Every structure is written in C-alpha cells, then in structure tokens.
Amino acid sequence: MEDALHVESVLRFATIFAGTVVVPALLLGWIGIRSIRSEELDVQAEARRTAQAATRTFTDSLDREFQGFQDAVQTRLESGRSTLESPKELHPDLVVALRFDRDLRLEAPFQVEERASAAHSAGGPLSMAAWRSADRYARRGGDPERAAARFAQAASHLDRPEEAARAQFDRGRMLIEAGKVREGTAALQVVAADEGSLRDPWGFRCGDLVALELAEGQLSQDPDGGAARLRALVERLLTDPWTVGRGGEGAVARRALSLAEPLLEPDWVAGARGRIARRSAMLYWAEQLLPELDPAMAWAEAEGVKPGVVRWRTGSHALWATTRWEDDLYTYAFDLDSLTSRLKADVRGVVTREAPVTVFLIGPDEAEPSEVIERRPLAPYLSGWSVAVALRDPAALRSDQAWRRTLRFGIVMISVGMIALGFMTSVRLIGRELDVARMKADFAASVSHELRSPITHIRLQGESLLLGLADTDEERDAAYQAIVRESERLSRLVDNVLDFAAIERGAKRYALRPGDLCESVRRALVSMESSLEFKDMTLEIVLPDDLPAVHHDADAVAQCVINLVSNAAKYSPDGATLQIQAKVGEGELGGRVQPVIEVSVVDHGIGIAAHDLRQIFEPFYRSRDSQARRRKGTGIGLTITRYIMEAHGGDIQVQSKLGKGSTFILRFPLEPPVDTDRGTRFLASSGRHRAGTGA
Ligand code: ADP
C-alpha cells in the first residue's frame, strides 16, 4: 500500500513539476532565444532596415527618372526628331543639348566661336575712346550730321576691323537720321556687305544691326514691307546658330520682334517669342557650362561611348549625359543646382514623418551629418553624391532600446521567479503529500493494532472465565471489568473509524435536538468509567444543572467528550487529575460575538508543542513528539470532534504547553443553528478551531 501511495505521490509531483518548472523554463528559453535572435527587438536593426529601404526607394526613383530620360532621348532620336530643341520635354532639369559630329565639331542651335582676340577681351570696348565721344555726342542730341562725321573720324582711327565696322555702322545710322537717307543707306549696305559677319565689341553681328536698322527705317514709310523684313530677320536669326558667349542674336531678334509685333499674326509672334526664349536660355546655359564641356568630351572619348548607352559624368555645374547615335555624339547637360536641390527636397519625403531616421542627399563637398547609419552612392548618375540616412533622435532611440532591454530582462526575471516559486510550491506540496501518505500508512497500522489488542484482551479474559481459571471473586471481577473496559475501547475505536469513513464520504448527518448538554457529557463520562478507573484517574467535574438547553446531537456530543477525555487520560500519567467543566460564556462564533456554552477538558499531561497545535485537527495527524508517540492512537479523534462541532455551529479550541498539559474547549452556540440536520463535506471544511499555548 505504501508503494502505491509513493508511486501516486511521485506521479503527482512529476505533474506539478512539469507544470511549474519545466513549462516556464521552456517558455523562458524560448523567449530568451527568440529575443536574442530576432532583429525585431533590436531598435538599431529596425532603424537600419528603414534606412536601407529608404535609400533603395530613393535610388530606384532616381533610376526610373533617368531611365525615363534615356527612353525619351532614344525615342526622339529613333523618330528623327532633334533632341536639341525643347530639352525640357526630355527632362525638367535638362538645360543644354549638344551634338558633335565625327570630328567633334559642335552641331547645335548655337556655335562656339573663338574669341575675337585676346587683346580685345582684355581691353574691351573701353579702348574705343574716339567712338565713345562720338556716341556720347549723338546720345546727347547732337547734330546727326556732325555725329556722323565724328563716327567717320573714329572709324579711321580705330585699328580693329570690328570696332571700325561698328563706327561705320553708326555713321550710316546718323546720316539717315540727318535726312541723308540714300547716302546713309548706302553706307550701311557697304558695312553689311563687307563686314556683315563681324561682331562689334558688344557681340552684335554688324550684318544683323544693318538689317534691323534698315527694316526699322522702312517701317515708317512702308509698314507692311518693314514688318515683312523684320519677320524675315527673326526667321533667319532663329535658323542660324547663335554664338555662345558673345552672341547678340537674341537681343536683335527680340528687338525686331517687338518692332514688328503690332503688324504680324499674334500666333507667329508668340511662337517666335517662345523659340527666342528657349534659345536664349540654352545659350545662357551653354555659356555657363562651356568650361566643363571639353573635359566632358575628353571623358566621353576616353570611355568610348557606345550606341544606346548613356554615360554620366558629374561636373561642377552640370550633370553630363553622353550617348552615341549613328555617327554623332550627343551630350546633354542638366542644371546640377536645380537637379540636386529638387532631389534634396524629394529625398526627405522618402521616409514617413514617424520614421526614426532622416534622409539626406550629400554632395561631394558637403559634410556628412552625424549618426549616419546608411549611405548609398548615387553613381553612376551623380558620382560623388550619395544618399545618407541618419538617426533622427539617437537619444530617444537609445532610451527606447534600453526600455526594451529592461522589458526583456523583466520578462526573464519574472519567469525565473515563477519557476522558483513553482518549484518551492511543488516541494512543499510533495512534502504534504508524502506526510499524508505516511500518516495514512500509520493510521492503517494503528487501527489494526488498536483492534487486535482489545480483542485479544477480551478473548483471554473470557477464556480464563470459561475454563474457571479465575479462582477468586476478585479475579473473576477483574476479568469481567477488563472485558467491559476493552469492549468500550473497541466500540469507541469502531465508532470513530466508521464515523470518519462516513464523514469523508460526506454521508454523516447529525440530528440536533434541544436538550441538556451536561446530561450528554455525563453519559459520556459514565461510559468511560471503567477505563478511567483502570488508569486510576481522578475527575473533577463541574456540570451545573441550570445551564440553558442547547441544540445538539447527544450521541455525537458524547463522542466528542469521549475523544477529549480519553486523549486527556492517554496523554497524562496514570493517577492524574482531569477537570471537566461546562459553563455559559461569550465568544465569537460564525463571525459574531454571542453567548456560548463551553465544555472544557483540562489535563496536566505531556502537552502539545506549538508547531503541532495547528495540525492536530488534520486527518491522521499525530504529533512526532516521542512522549506522544509512545501512546497508541489513530490521529482521527480530534478530526471527528472538530467536524461534529462545526456541524453544531460551534468550534473547538485548544490551549497547550509542552510538558504542562492541555485544555480543549468545545463551544456550542446558545441559539439553535438554522439547519438542525447538519453535515458538512469533511475535506472541504475550513476548520473553525482555535489553537493557543498555555494550559
Ligand atoms: P490520537 O488517536 O493520536 O490521539 P487525536 O486526533 O485524538 O489522535 O489527536 C491527535 C494528536 O493530538 C495526538 O496524536 C496527540 O499528539 C495530540 N493530542 C491530542 N490530545 C492531547 C492531549 N490531551 N495531550 C497531549 N497531546 C494531545
């Protein structure tokens, strides 16, 4: 039986251990390994992932943008339409489109002309002192004829042909103004014919100036003829290539257009104005970018640009894209400032406002912001440029990280705590289980012993009487008394065991009737007389006759008294004195203070240790104290007593001190309990007994 109990206990322990130790430990391990492995929890990694995604998004969009440009260029070239016109349609930041033939000769809406001379560019128009004084004279409203003479004089003094040509032109102009139209016109025509392609110090082609002057002159006499001449001039200027850096073509064209505007079709005027503006812009950019052009070409040559492939090169003002189509080389220049400042604005929109990072576009000369966690170059398009991602608020990120770490640590610690607690509880529970198992085993042994000893006694005494072995009356008397005493003991034991079994099954019921409690106590004491006498015990009994009637089950109360008195006798030396007393008192029962009847049993025996006091009412519990162990017992007497008292709406209290003796008090409520047919489920009962020390 003990083995079976042991196996059961071990199984129960294993279940509890698995539930409270193994499962939390596995859980802890799982969380630990996951949290260590998982990058999810790593804020830094999260930021890095955001950064990588951001840079990828940006470079992808840049790829798309320039791929779109390449496709547009390709489509135009394939369709035979020039890419040199309307560059903005190819890309919003495209400012100049150039074409070079096999000999690297520029073919564009403009041309690059060698500077007239170094001396000229050094001195400039300031050297034209003679011309200047004539010009000043004319502007101040001097006589046009004299002004013409001064210009003629200046022309003869000026060494450089373009300066002399300009003076000749002004002379003609002044002559016309002075009314010598034919002479003036002839002079202008000579300039146009001889020096028409020369540029004056301000970059105007003398031929253009003459054409403008003559057309303007015609306008007052013959408006339509004049307008037609001006229109032809504009058309010619727009088909001629303009000259980068020194070209006055734009100014002449604009002037001609504004003079003829009232007389020409508005649609044509608007179209011409647009074309002039686009050419002027391109010319402006070409001028800005020219210093970068040669290196770009050198590079393009060195790399060997193949058809259909675009090579990119970042200059200081332009982003150059070069490709080959048939035998020509096409070079497109993007306004670097405009492009990069647009990209700088775009790049910030790549991440959401909530993202823990900020995205930057960093140029070749720009300092990198701090806390950069990701950097991706924008090559091949914008070499030297890169998109960088930096932590927006590193401190907040770090504190977030610390918080997560603490949380993780907290979870682990709580889990460890749970495991420890579970383990301790398991150990305690298993201890209790083992105790109960041991106590049950003790109980079985005690019961069999307790049964055998009175039966043996009774049989021996009976046989001695039957065989006439008891000779004297006294001997016979003693034998009879022994038989009675042992029978009482036997029946008490059987009563207790049967009651305990009934109580455990929840089948024990008591019929509470109003009656004299003292009478029930007395009956119990009478039934024990012979055992007490045998042990030579002295009883001091105080049972007043005038106590109020109490609802009780007389047999059950007698059983309580018998249990207490037989314990008092058992745990006291032979010949000791026991006090049994009943009285009215007051005490707390059922959560309220009320009048009670107390029945106390006092002994001066071995007493009970404080640590035992709390447990003596538990089923099968017997003190481990050696003095108590020497006495035989089953450990269920006090359990039954407590149960009976609870069924009466009362309780049992104990006060005891080791070596001094014990006092057990049964307390009954004076008022009858509501339910007079009572029984409670034994194991579920909480146990309303009180324990104390001191007899
Ligand atoms: P048992 O059959 O062992 O006496 P009980 O339930 O009646 O079982 O008592 C439980 C335990 O309480 C006893 O084993 C004993 O240790 C202790 N006990 C009970 N009454 C007394 C007493 N009057 N004096 C000393 N110890 C007592």
XYZ file of C-alpha atoms and ligand atoms in Angstrom:
722
model
C 0.000 0.000 0.000
C 2.857 2.302 0.870
C 4.421 1.609 -2.544
C 1.220 2.510 -4.358
C 0.977 5.717 -2.351
C 4.572 6.507 -3.147
C 4.057 5.989 -6.883
C 0.960 8.175 -6.778
C 2.875 10.889 -4.940
C 5.743 10.726 -7.392
C 3.337 10.985 -10.335
C 1.617 13.966 -8.782
C 4.956 15.567 -8.095
C 6.046 14.976 -11.677
C 2.863 16.655 -12.975
C 3.315 19.653 -10.720
C 6.988 19.848 -11.547
C 6.284 19.772 -15.271
C 3.637 22.488 -14.923
C 5.517 24.831 -12.685
C 9.153 24.237 -13.534
C 9.573 22.651 -16.941
C 6.940 24.665 -18.856
C 8.035 28.101 -17.533
C 11.662 27.115 -18.101
C 10.935 26.160 -21.718
C 8.927 29.358 -22.123
C 11.792 31.350 -20.721
C 14.277 29.680 -23.014
C 12.015 30.247 -25.991
C 11.527 33.928 -25.246
C 15.217 34.346 -24.493
C 16.414 32.704 -27.686
C 13.796 34.462 -29.781
C 14.522 37.870 -28.342
C 18.231 37.411 -28.792
C 17.878 36.140 -32.338
C 15.065 38.271 -33.505
C 16.115 41.515 -35.045
C 12.591 42.751 -34.476
C 13.522 43.682 -30.966
C 16.696 45.387 -31.972
C 15.829 49.016 -32.474
C 19.098 49.655 -34.251
C 18.413 46.938 -36.748
C 14.932 48.280 -37.236
C 16.303 51.732 -37.978
C 18.858 50.227 -40.317
C 16.178 48.342 -42.193
C 14.173 51.545 -42.548
C 17.330 53.263 -43.748
C 18.083 50.572 -46.303
C 14.530 50.674 -47.572
C 14.677 54.473 -47.778
C 17.918 54.566 -49.745
C 16.685 51.817 -52.041
C 13.426 53.658 -52.672
C 15.335 56.801 -53.485
C 17.902 55.244 -55.795
C 15.114 53.300 -57.503
C 13.203 56.503 -58.164
C 16.386 58.126 -59.468
C 16.898 55.119 -61.740
C 13.364 55.485 -63.037
C 13.790 59.212 -63.577
C 16.965 58.890 -65.642
C 15.773 55.769 -67.385
C 12.757 57.851 -68.427
C 15.146 60.475 -69.801
C 17.143 57.890 -71.703
C 13.980 56.399 -73.175
C 12.751 59.849 -74.222
C 16.089 60.599 -75.912
C 16.074 57.230 -77.625
C 12.507 57.708 -78.883
C 13.322 61.133 -80.255
C 16.479 60.003 -81.975
C 14.723 56.993 -83.490
C 11.866 59.142 -84.751
C 14.329 61.527 -86.336
C 13.265 64.474 -84.255
C 16.090 66.597 -82.885
C 16.861 66.329 -79.218
C 18.498 69.730 -79.380
C 15.177 71.561 -79.337
C 12.865 71.727 -76.298
C 15.236 69.933 -73.909
C 12.779 70.479 -71.008
C 10.497 67.909 -72.572
C 13.216 65.326 -72.138
C 13.877 66.193 -68.502
C 12.856 69.183 -66.388
C 16.437 69.943 -65.391
C 17.951 69.483 -68.837
C 19.365 72.831 -69.950
C 21.598 72.140 -72.911
C 21.636 69.510 -75.603
C 24.635 69.342 -77.914
C 25.614 67.237 -80.878
C 29.115 66.601 -82.125
C 29.969 65.085 -85.428
C 32.717 62.635 -86.117
C 35.344 65.396 -85.863
C 33.965 66.566 -82.552
C 32.526 69.592 -84.292
C 29.661 71.065 -82.398
C 26.282 70.955 -84.099
C 23.786 72.769 -82.020
C 21.362 75.692 -82.217
C 24.421 77.720 -81.311
C 28.111 77.735 -82.030
C 31.213 78.254 -80.056
C 33.365 80.882 -81.687
C 36.932 81.626 -80.966
C 37.184 84.854 -79.046
C 37.970 87.690 -81.440
C 41.303 88.404 -79.854
C 42.922 88.306 -76.512
C 43.659 91.981 -76.551
C 40.055 92.730 -77.247
C 38.763 90.756 -74.410
C 41.367 92.321 -72.162
C 40.661 95.925 -73.134
C 37.078 95.635 -74.319
C 35.058 98.498 -75.678
C 36.796 100.868 -73.233
C 39.608 101.254 -75.746
C 37.210 102.874 -78.245
C 37.766 106.378 -76.863
C 37.102 108.168 -80.198
C 33.950 106.158 -80.867
C 32.799 106.816 -77.317
C 32.988 110.578 -77.609
C 31.031 110.437 -80.905
C 28.442 108.171 -79.305
C 28.122 110.470 -76.277
C 27.653 113.423 -78.631
C 24.907 111.598 -80.583
C 23.077 110.475 -77.480
C 23.005 113.957 -76.012
C 21.048 115.016 -79.077
C 23.929 116.496 -81.011
C 23.531 117.292 -84.683
C 23.248 113.895 -86.512
C 25.311 115.076 -89.422
C 28.156 116.187 -87.184
C 27.763 112.996 -85.209
C 28.087 111.049 -88.475
C 31.282 112.955 -89.224
C 32.624 112.142 -85.743
C 31.835 108.433 -86.219
C 33.610 108.546 -89.581
C 36.610 110.094 -87.919
C 36.518 107.485 -85.163
C 36.361 104.698 -87.781
C 39.517 105.955 -89.409
C 41.288 105.962 -86.020
C 40.196 102.523 -84.859
C 42.639 99.715 -85.701
C 40.452 96.713 -85.104
C 38.144 95.918 -88.004
C 35.144 95.080 -85.793
C 35.478 98.439 -83.994
C 35.874 100.330 -87.226
C 32.873 98.449 -88.667
C 30.762 99.471 -85.712
C 31.771 103.144 -86.163
C 30.917 102.874 -89.867
C 27.527 101.440 -88.982
C 26.846 104.328 -86.568
C 27.923 106.796 -89.209
C 25.327 105.375 -91.639
C 22.674 105.443 -88.940
C 23.393 109.121 -88.183
C 23.365 110.080 -91.868
C 19.866 108.562 -92.232
C 18.803 110.415 -89.116
C 20.188 113.626 -90.602
C 17.909 113.073 -93.614
C 20.635 111.830 -95.981
C 18.762 108.578 -96.393
C 20.302 107.428 -99.602
C 23.873 108.178 -98.508
C 23.235 106.603 -95.109
C 21.567 103.502 -96.580
C 24.461 103.078 -98.987
C 26.934 103.357 -96.103
C 25.023 100.717 -94.127
C 24.875 98.373 -97.121
C 28.621 98.668 -97.509
C 29.071 97.683 -93.848
C 26.679 94.750 -94.285
C 28.387 93.553 -97.431
C 31.997 93.977 -96.238
C 31.849 93.416 -92.507
C 28.397 91.778 -92.056
C 29.716 88.775 -90.173
C 31.980 90.782 -87.883
C 30.808 91.260 -84.356
C 31.054 94.650 -82.748
C 32.575 94.941 -79.268
C 29.145 94.131 -77.732
C 28.794 90.924 -79.674
C 26.279 92.127 -82.285
C 26.896 90.990 -85.833
C 27.197 94.109 -87.936
C 25.059 92.494 -90.674
C 22.233 91.962 -88.157
C 22.494 95.556 -86.929
C 22.245 96.858 -90.506
C 19.309 94.597 -91.319
C 17.484 95.760 -88.192
C 18.228 99.404 -88.860
C 17.081 99.270 -92.495
C 13.905 97.335 -91.675
C 13.078 99.741 -88.886
C 13.656 102.663 -91.243
C 11.319 101.138 -93.818
C 8.601 100.611 -91.174
C 7.654 104.329 -91.082
C 7.269 104.633 -94.897
C 6.040 101.147 -95.757
C 4.774 99.374 -92.595
C 3.948 96.032 -94.231
C 7.205 95.895 -96.131
C 9.099 96.812 -92.964
C 7.237 94.197 -90.901
C 7.949 91.535 -93.524
C 11.657 92.427 -93.435
C 11.679 92.270 -89.617
C 9.901 88.893 -89.738
C 12.445 87.586 -92.234
C 15.213 88.824 -89.963
C 13.747 86.947 -86.971
C 13.302 83.767 -89.007
C 16.863 83.961 -90.224
C 18.191 84.547 -86.736
C 16.247 81.546 -85.453
C 17.637 79.210 -88.100
C 21.217 80.480 -87.793
C 23.236 79.012 -84.998
C 23.795 81.531 -82.226
C 27.173 82.114 -80.825
C 27.849 81.176 -77.256
C 29.293 83.848 -75.021
C 29.283 86.769 -77.435
C 26.107 86.382 -79.413
C 23.805 89.412 -79.680
C 21.413 87.391 -81.869
C 18.861 87.044 -79.102
C 18.787 90.790 -78.425
C 18.481 91.624 -82.155
C 15.730 89.028 -82.619
C 13.780 90.318 -79.592
C 14.117 93.920 -80.802
C 12.965 93.032 -84.334
C 10.012 91.066 -82.938
C 8.870 93.878 -80.650
C 9.036 96.427 -83.515
C 7.020 94.278 -85.903
C 4.646 92.775 -83.373
C 1.595 95.025 -83.992
C 1.709 94.194 -87.681
C 2.251 90.439 -87.587
C -0.048 87.459 -86.762
C -0.125 87.022 -82.997
C 0.326 83.224 -83.239
C 3.521 83.598 -85.169
C 4.739 86.286 -82.729
C 4.040 84.046 -79.734
C 5.763 81.067 -81.350
C 8.774 83.157 -82.288
C 8.979 84.626 -78.813
C 9.000 81.101 -77.281
C 11.719 79.949 -79.633
C 13.818 83.017 -78.857
C 13.407 82.439 -75.122
C 14.390 78.754 -75.353
C 17.424 79.585 -77.454
C 18.456 82.358 -75.111
C 18.154 80.062 -72.107
C 20.129 77.364 -73.801
C 22.726 79.885 -74.836
C 22.935 81.117 -71.289
C 23.472 77.587 -70.006
C 25.845 76.717 -72.772
C 27.902 79.702 -71.739
C 27.814 78.622 -68.080
C 28.692 75.082 -68.889
C 31.219 75.577 -71.643
C 34.189 75.425 -69.294
C 33.056 71.907 -68.365
C 32.377 70.849 -71.914
C 35.863 69.944 -73.020
C 36.639 67.660 -70.098
C 33.266 66.024 -70.660
C 34.181 65.307 -74.231
C 37.599 64.065 -73.258
C 35.976 61.702 -70.863
C 33.405 60.551 -73.387
C 36.150 59.795 -75.853
C 38.247 58.007 -73.299
C 35.412 55.758 -72.190
C 34.246 55.079 -75.692
C 30.560 55.676 -75.564
C 28.664 53.038 -77.499
C 25.331 53.492 -79.250
C 22.335 53.198 -76.968
C 24.436 53.539 -73.817
C 24.421 56.688 -71.743
C 27.496 57.707 -69.811
C 27.106 60.042 -66.891
C 29.571 62.485 -65.527
C 29.137 64.986 -62.759
C 30.787 68.345 -63.381
C 30.804 71.317 -61.067
C 27.745 72.986 -62.591
C 26.274 70.297 -64.750
C 25.469 66.668 -64.842
C 26.515 65.461 -68.282
C 24.875 62.590 -70.072
C 26.551 61.448 -73.257
C 25.363 58.944 -75.795
C 26.050 57.991 -79.388
C 23.554 57.845 -82.199
C 24.741 56.805 -85.605
C 27.989 58.733 -86.083
C 27.208 61.585 -83.767
C 27.877 62.109 -80.141
C 25.081 63.683 -78.109
C 25.759 65.429 -74.874
C 23.058 66.641 -72.550
C 23.749 68.912 -69.625
C 21.467 69.018 -66.583
C 21.450 72.020 -64.303
C 23.187 70.453 -61.339
C 21.971 73.004 -58.787
C 18.364 72.717 -59.808
C 18.530 68.935 -60.072
C 20.162 68.397 -56.711
C 18.038 70.910 -54.859
C 14.923 69.189 -56.205
C 16.354 65.800 -55.226
C 17.226 67.164 -51.777
C 13.591 68.108 -51.318
C 12.398 64.772 -52.729
C 14.700 62.674 -50.598
C 13.130 63.812 -47.345
C 9.780 62.525 -48.480
C 11.128 59.014 -48.860
C 10.513 58.213 -45.187
C 7.378 58.876 -43.202
C 7.299 61.536 -40.556
C 7.159 58.827 -37.847
C 10.280 57.045 -39.091
C 13.191 57.209 -36.637
C 15.536 58.388 -39.403
C 16.153 61.377 -41.641
C 17.370 61.033 -45.213
C 19.892 63.431 -46.745
C 21.436 63.993 -50.123
C 25.112 64.723 -49.666
C 27.206 66.426 -52.304
C 30.925 65.839 -52.867
C 31.948 68.830 -50.739
C 29.244 68.560 -48.096
C 29.929 67.339 -44.589
C 28.270 64.134 -43.565
C 25.675 64.563 -40.805
C 26.344 62.755 -37.537
C 24.869 59.346 -36.675
C 24.750 58.219 -40.294
C 23.702 54.567 -40.360
C 23.377 54.007 -44.075
C 24.996 55.558 -47.116
C 24.494 54.747 -50.740
C 26.288 56.442 -53.619
C 24.184 57.834 -56.449
C 26.611 56.590 -59.068
C 26.545 56.200 -61.992
C 24.325 59.260 -62.372
C 25.625 61.623 -59.721
C 29.073 60.422 -58.886
C 30.428 61.909 -55.698
C 26.889 62.334 -54.426
C 25.240 59.948 -52.058
C 22.038 59.447 -50.163
C 22.653 59.090 -46.437
C 20.322 58.087 -43.649
C 20.928 59.300 -40.106
C 19.165 58.565 -36.861
C 16.670 61.328 -36.231
C 16.833 61.238 -32.469
C 19.618 58.935 -31.291
C 18.959 59.657 -27.612
C 15.295 58.687 -27.857
C 16.239 55.635 -29.849
C 18.754 54.597 -27.240
C 16.306 55.059 -24.406
C 13.740 53.066 -26.367
C 16.322 50.359 -26.775
C 17.165 50.434 -23.077
C 13.487 50.187 -22.262
C 13.052 47.159 -24.480
C 16.103 45.561 -22.933
C 14.693 46.175 -19.454
C 11.386 44.713 -20.552
C 13.059 41.627 -21.895
C 15.116 41.310 -18.745
C 11.960 41.790 -16.679
C 10.173 39.009 -18.520
C 13.085 36.694 -17.974
C 13.312 37.599 -14.290
C 9.594 37.113 -13.742
C 9.800 33.768 -15.468
C 12.712 32.774 -13.298
C 10.757 33.915 -10.248
C 7.792 31.867 -11.365
C 9.979 28.832 -11.813
C 11.487 29.242 -8.375
C 8.094 29.798 -6.804
C 6.641 26.862 -8.671
C 9.477 24.699 -7.598
C 9.155 25.703 -3.965
C 5.430 25.133 -4.045
C 5.996 21.783 -5.663
C 8.422 20.781 -2.993
C 6.006 21.847 -0.279
C 3.087 20.113 -1.906
C 5.011 16.921 -2.363
C 6.124 17.159 1.280
C 2.498 17.424 2.320
C 1.530 14.573 0.027
C 4.256 12.392 1.484
C 3.168 13.324 5.017
C -0.407 12.378 4.265
C 0.733 9.157 2.659
C 2.843 8.363 5.680
C 0.052 9.306 8.078
C -2.395 7.100 6.178
C 0.045 4.239 6.434
C 0.477 4.914 10.160
C -3.296 5.035 10.532
C -3.778 1.638 8.931
C -1.128 0.140 11.182
C -2.567 1.838 14.289
C -6.110 0.737 13.555
C -5.136 -2.893 13.126
C -3.100 -2.780 16.305
C -5.835 -0.941 18.206
C -8.346 -3.539 17.073
C -6.211 -6.506 17.878
C -5.239 -5.535 21.399
C -8.750 -5.209 22.932
C -9.940 -8.307 21.062
C -7.000 -10.298 22.438
C -7.737 -8.981 25.908
C -11.410 -9.836 25.737
C -10.684 -13.317 24.433
C -8.081 -14.026 27.131
C -10.340 -12.826 29.938
C -13.331 -14.685 28.512
C -11.342 -17.918 28.173
C -9.994 -17.646 31.692
C -13.572 -17.281 32.957
C -14.807 -20.129 30.824
C -12.068 -22.504 31.898
C -12.522 -21.478 35.550
C -9.011 -20.166 35.745
C -10.161 -17.189 37.815
C -10.395 -18.708 41.236
C -11.422 -15.882 43.472
C -14.337 -13.494 43.176
C -11.903 -10.621 42.822
C -10.133 -12.311 39.954
C -13.433 -13.007 38.234
C -14.488 -9.387 38.861
C -11.297 -8.102 37.335
C -11.810 -10.309 34.295
C -15.366 -9.029 33.826
C -14.209 -5.439 34.223
C -11.439 -5.957 31.702
C -13.913 -7.405 29.206
C -16.228 -4.398 29.676
C -13.334 -1.902 29.518
C -11.832 -3.425 26.395
C -15.274 -3.653 24.759
C -15.769 0.081 25.452
C -12.389 0.819 23.931
C -13.193 -1.370 20.954
C -16.565 0.220 20.374
C -15.042 3.741 20.700
C -12.464 2.829 18.095
C -15.016 1.263 15.769
C -17.332 4.287 16.257
C -14.518 6.679 15.351
C -13.382 4.709 12.305
C -16.915 4.298 10.974
C -17.762 7.962 11.629
C -14.583 9.100 9.969
C -15.398 6.998 6.917
C -18.938 8.450 6.836
C -17.607 11.966 7.254
C -15.105 11.505 4.421
C -17.872 10.262 2.175
C -19.950 13.294 3.202
C -22.635 10.911 4.470
C -22.525 11.804 8.162
C -25.633 13.670 9.411
C -26.488 14.831 12.908
C -29.954 15.375 14.346
C -29.770 18.435 16.616
C -32.427 18.482 19.370
C -32.733 20.916 22.239
C -31.549 19.251 25.404
C -29.373 19.325 28.488
C -25.789 19.380 27.295
C -24.457 18.454 30.749
C -26.548 15.309 30.680
C -24.902 14.252 27.413
C -21.467 14.981 28.898
C -22.292 12.965 31.963
C -23.457 9.989 29.863
C -20.147 10.043 28.039
C -18.175 10.104 31.266
C -20.195 7.157 32.659
C -19.451 5.131 29.553
C -15.758 5.671 30.183
C -15.826 4.952 33.872
C -14.093 1.625 33.850
C -11.226 2.782 31.588
C -10.652 5.839 33.739
C -10.822 3.828 36.906
C -8.286 1.377 35.470
C -5.864 4.207 34.939
C -6.669 5.479 38.406
C -7.630 8.876 37.056
C -9.337 11.450 39.233
C -12.035 13.521 37.591
C -13.028 16.938 38.874
C -16.367 17.531 37.274
C -18.274 20.809 37.302
C -21.500 20.383 35.363
C -24.172 22.871 36.571
C -27.789 21.763 36.429
C -29.177 25.135 35.418
C -27.484 25.585 32.052
C -29.838 26.575 29.233
C -30.865 23.886 26.770
C -28.664 23.566 23.690
C -29.476 22.119 20.284
C -27.236 19.114 19.958
C -26.934 15.524 18.870
C -26.463 13.731 22.238
C -24.521 10.753 20.780
C -22.227 12.994 18.751
C -21.513 15.276 21.717
C -20.817 12.205 23.854
C -18.378 11.056 21.173
C -16.596 14.458 21.328
C -16.322 14.302 25.104
C -15.114 10.716 24.980
C -12.456 11.658 22.425
C -11.213 14.603 24.517
C -11.316 12.780 27.872
C -9.676 9.629 26.538
C -6.939 11.800 24.977
C -6.515 13.667 28.291
C -6.175 10.352 30.097
C -3.945 8.846 27.400
C -1.512 11.777 27.306
C -1.333 12.105 31.146
C 0.422 9.816 33.612
C -1.681 7.200 35.456
C -3.372 8.571 38.557
C -3.516 12.129 37.267
C -6.403 14.518 37.707
C -8.577 15.742 34.845
C -11.035 18.624 35.022
C -14.269 18.562 33.080
C -16.318 21.686 33.219
C -19.317 23.279 31.482
C -20.279 26.936 31.721
C -22.015 29.761 29.928
C -19.707 32.282 28.356
C -19.456 34.674 25.471
C -17.375 34.386 22.355
C -17.097 34.885 18.641
C -18.782 32.211 16.611
C -19.748 32.362 12.973
C -18.254 35.840 12.655
C -20.208 37.411 15.517
C -19.893 37.644 19.283
C -22.635 35.656 21.003
C -23.404 33.711 24.207
C -21.910 30.217 24.092
C -21.742 27.150 26.295
C -18.208 25.967 26.791
C -17.337 22.394 27.732
C -13.679 22.179 28.692
C -11.449 19.198 29.323
C -8.244 20.078 31.163
C -5.285 17.802 31.757
C -1.788 18.276 33.162
C -0.151 15.749 30.935
C 2.551 15.920 28.286
C 1.097 18.939 26.494
C 1.398 19.780 22.795
C 4.227 21.614 21.034
C 3.270 24.921 19.397
C 4.120 23.646 15.903
C 1.772 20.668 16.381
C -1.137 22.777 17.619
C -2.047 23.964 14.151
C -2.174 20.441 12.736
C -3.632 18.150 15.352
C -7.120 18.613 13.868
C -5.971 17.443 10.412
C -6.923 13.870 9.494
C -4.340 11.246 10.601
C -2.086 13.846 12.148
C -0.211 12.592 15.190
C 2.463 14.514 16.979
C 6.021 13.361 16.308
C 6.922 14.139 19.876
C 8.421 10.966 21.421
C 6.214 11.193 24.523
C 3.089 11.333 22.356
C 4.373 8.610 20.013
C 4.646 6.175 22.908
C 0.831 6.264 23.201
C -1.144 4.369 20.590
C -3.616 6.309 18.520
C -5.139 6.741 15.053
C -4.989 10.532 14.526
C -8.675 10.866 13.653
C -10.266 11.574 17.056
C -9.775 15.352 17.003
C -10.709 15.500 13.292
C -14.074 13.904 14.042
C -14.538 16.171 17.078
C -13.848 19.266 15.008
C -16.271 18.084 12.363
C -19.019 17.392 14.898
C -18.527 20.829 16.476
C -18.798 22.545 13.106
C -21.970 20.609 12.401
C -23.296 22.109 15.655
C -22.443 25.646 14.553
C -19.710 25.691 17.174
C -15.995 25.035 17.268
C -13.177 23.503 19.252
C -10.325 25.452 20.788
C -7.096 24.275 22.289
C -4.530 25.791 24.593
C -1.473 23.791 25.459
C 2.132 23.973 26.526
C 4.606 21.176 26.120
C 5.103 19.361 29.468
C 2.436 21.384 31.229
C -0.841 19.970 29.949
C -3.657 20.889 27.605
C -7.085 22.440 27.655
C -9.600 21.577 24.923
C -12.791 23.636 24.835
C -15.936 22.691 22.920
C -18.034 25.792 22.261
C -21.722 25.493 21.392
C -23.868 28.432 20.318
C -26.816 29.063 22.633
C -29.050 29.955 19.745
C -30.015 26.940 17.699
C -28.362 26.708 14.279
C -30.829 27.270 11.386
C -30.376 23.812 9.944
C -30.710 21.201 12.689
C -29.972 18.288 10.398
C -26.395 19.096 9.647
C -23.411 17.702 7.986
C -20.643 19.274 6.011
C -18.341 17.889 3.388
C -15.416 16.987 5.519
C -12.452 17.705 3.337
C -13.893 20.993 2.161
C -14.458 22.297 5.673
C -12.168 25.111 6.677
C -11.838 24.078 10.322
C -13.056 26.591 12.820
C -10.866 25.708 15.732
C -8.504 27.858 17.634
C -5.120 26.934 18.858
C -3.165 28.595 21.621
C -0.413 27.878 24.062
C -0.632 27.774 27.836
C -2.954 25.385 29.705
P -4.806 10.135 18.530
O -5.573 8.970 18.279
O -3.416 10.110 18.039
O -4.865 10.630 19.955
P -6.268 12.527 18.016
O -6.831 13.087 16.772
O -7.171 12.298 19.119
O -5.461 11.234 17.634
O -5.154 13.516 18.495
C -4.235 13.983 17.589
C -2.904 14.288 18.255
O -3.071 15.376 19.162
C -2.381 13.193 19.104
O -1.614 12.279 18.346
C -1.560 13.921 20.133
O -0.274 14.145 19.630
C -2.252 15.254 20.270
N -3.138 15.297 21.479
C -4.472 15.241 21.484
N -4.929 15.438 22.727
C -3.852 15.629 23.519
C -3.686 15.871 24.913
N -4.713 15.961 25.740
N -2.430 15.996 25.381
C -1.378 15.933 24.550
N -1.468 15.687 23.213
C -2.699 15.562 22.697
